[in-house]
Coordinates of C-alpha atoms in Angstrom, one line a residue:
M884 CA -28.2 14.6 25.3
G885 CA -25.2 15.4 23.2
I886 CA -21.8 16.8 24.2
N887 CA -21.7 20.1 26.1
F888 CA -19.0 22.4 24.8
F889 CA -18.7 24.0 28.3
D890 CA -17.9 20.6 29.9
I891 CA -15.1 20.0 27.3
V892 CA -13.5 23.4 27.7
F893 CA -13.9 23.7 31.5
P894 CA -14.2 20.1 32.8
D895 CA -13.8 21.1 36.5
A896 CA -15.7 24.4 36.4
P897 CA -18.4 23.5 38.9
E898 CA -15.9 22.3 41.4
T899 CA -13.8 25.5 40.9
I900 CA -16.9 27.7 41.3
T901 CA -17.9 25.8 44.4
S902 CA -14.5 26.1 46.0
I903 CA -14.4 29.8 45.4
I904 CA -17.9 30.3 46.8
E905 CA -16.9 28.2 49.9
G906 CA -13.7 30.2 50.4
E907 CA -11.3 27.4 49.6
A908 CA -9.6 29.3 46.8
A909 CA -6.9 30.8 49.0
S910 CA -4.3 29.3 46.8
L911 CA -5.7 31.4 43.9
G912 CA -5.4 34.5 46.1
I913 CA -9.1 35.3 45.6
S914 CA -11.1 36.4 48.6
I915 CA -14.9 36.2 48.6
M916 CA -15.2 39.9 49.6
A917 CA -13.1 40.9 46.6
I918 CA -15.4 39.0 44.3
V919 CA -18.4 40.6 45.9
I920 CA -16.9 44.1 45.8
L921 CA -16.1 43.7 42.1
L922 CA -19.5 42.4 41.4
V923 CA -21.2 45.3 43.2
V924 CA -19.0 47.9 41.4
F925 CA -19.7 46.3 38.0
L926 CA -23.5 46.3 38.7
L927 CA -23.4 49.9 39.9
L928 CA -21.4 51.0 36.8
S929 CA -23.8 49.1 34.5
G930 CA -26.8 50.8 36.0
S931 CA -28.2 47.8 37.9
V932 CA -28.6 49.6 41.2
A933 CA -31.5 47.3 42.3
V934 CA -29.4 44.1 41.7
A935 CA -26.4 45.7 43.5
A936 CA -28.6 46.5 46.5
V937 CA -29.8 42.9 46.7
V938 CA -26.2 41.6 46.6
I939 CA -25.2 44.0 49.3
A940 CA -28.2 43.0 51.4
L941 CA -27.5 39.3 51.0
V942 CA -23.8 39.7 51.9
T943 CA -24.5 41.8 55.0
K944 CA -27.2 39.4 56.2
K945 CA -24.7 36.5 55.8
N946 CA -22.0 38.4 57.8
R947 CA -24.6 39.3 60.5
D948 CA -25.7 35.6 60.7
A949 CA -22.0 34.5 61.0
S950 CA -21.3 37.0 63.8
V951 CA -24.4 35.9 65.7
D952 CA -23.3 32.3 65.5
M953 CA -19.8 33.3 66.8
Q954 CA -21.4 35.1 69.7
E955 CA -23.6 32.1 70.6
E956 CA -20.6 29.8 70.5
Y957 CA -18.7 32.2 72.8
F958 CA -21.4 32.4 75.4
E959 CA -21.9 28.6 75.4
E960 CA -18.4 28.1 76.6

């Protein structure tokens, strides 16, 4: 297999990326929406309108699913 340069330079990169995605990076001061907004702005500036539209659609769907879950929990009580 050999030695992966990425693993030597960034040994805990997968855990860091996972923690940012799951929203556990509060100590870093990074919010998920800030990352998404920067990603969308970058994609729009680079001309990838279709990719930016997909990212926006996925984020809004996730937010909509979360709000539906919260409503269901409220009415169960």
